[in-house]
Each structure stands twice: as structure tokens, then as C-alpha cells.
Amino acid sequence: MSTLTGLTYVTVLVDDQDEALEFYTDTLGFEVRSDDPMPGEDGRWITVGFPGTVRS
């Protein structure tokens, strides 16, 4: 059986970005890496990651 040893990016589509951001930061303990508006869209491009890990 293979073991996952690394992960760079995963895209997760959500209905409520504020609720998702709260879950990933407050519940799971991730840190916000970026929170940028998407030009021409209502949404934002949000990136989170494990605290203290190298950003790629």
C-alpha cells in the first residue's frame, strides 16, 4: 500500500467561502496564505496551508 508523503495544492469548491475559511482556519488550524478577489467574479481565490510549512 502506498503512503501519501506530500501534497502541494488541492482545489475545493464551496458554496460559502467565509464559512469554509472559518472551518479551515479555526477548526483545522490552517493559516491563510492568500485571500484575493477574482476579477470579474463574485468569489475570491483563497489559499490556506499548515502553519510553519514551506510555501511552494
C-alpha positions as semicolon CSV with decimal commas, in nm:
position;residue;x (nm);y (nm);z (nm)
1;M;0,000;0,000;0,000
2;S;0,128;0,349;-0,088
3;T;0,153;0,623;0,171
4;L;0,087;0,988;0,093
5;T;0,407;1,176;0,171
6;G;0,332;1,519;0,030
7;L;0,065;1,741;-0,109
8;T;0,106;2,076;-0,282
9;Y;-0,239;2,201;-0,388
10;V;-0,595;2,075;-0,373
11;T;-0,892;2,266;-0,513
12;V;-1,208;2,259;-0,304
13;L;-1,520;2,429;-0,440
14;V;-1,754;2,561;-0,170
15;D;-2,087;2,742;-0,157
16;D;-1,987;2,978;0,126
17;Q;-1,625;3,096;0,119
18;D;-1,642;3,273;0,456
19;E;-1,780;2,961;0,626
20;A;-1,516;2,742;0,459
21;L;-1,236;2,981;0,556
22;E;-1,355;2,979;0,917
23;F;-1,361;2,597;0,917
24;Y;-1,013;2,558;0,769
25;T;-0,854;2,818;0,995
26;D;-1,045;2,796;1,325
27;T;-1,131;2,425;1,325
28;L;-0,841;2,264;1,138
29;G;-0,576;2,521;1,232
30;F;-0,459;2,616;0,883
31;E;-0,313;2,961;0,819
32;V;-0,426;3,193;0,538
33;R;-0,164;3,217;0,264
34;S;-0,365;3,436;0,027
35;D;-0,716;3,580;0,001
36;D;-0,754;3,761;-0,330
37;P;-1,060;3,874;-0,527
38;M;-1,124;3,701;-0,858
39;P;-1,154;3,968;-1,129
40;G;-1,497;3,965;-1,290
41;E;-1,631;3,714;-1,037
42;D;-1,816;3,733;-0,705
43;G;-1,573;3,492;-0,539
44;R;-1,222;3,501;-0,403
45;W;-0,916;3,284;-0,451
46;I;-0,822;3,168;-0,102
47;T;-0,515;2,960;-0,023
48;V;-0,451;2,805;0,318
49;G;-0,174;2,581;0,447
50;F;-0,030;2,412;0,752
51;P;0,141;2,662;0,984
52;G;0,519;2,653;0,964
53;T;0,542;2,461;0,636
54;V;0,736;2,576;0,332
55;R;0,523;2,762;0,081
56;S;0,565;2,648;-0,277
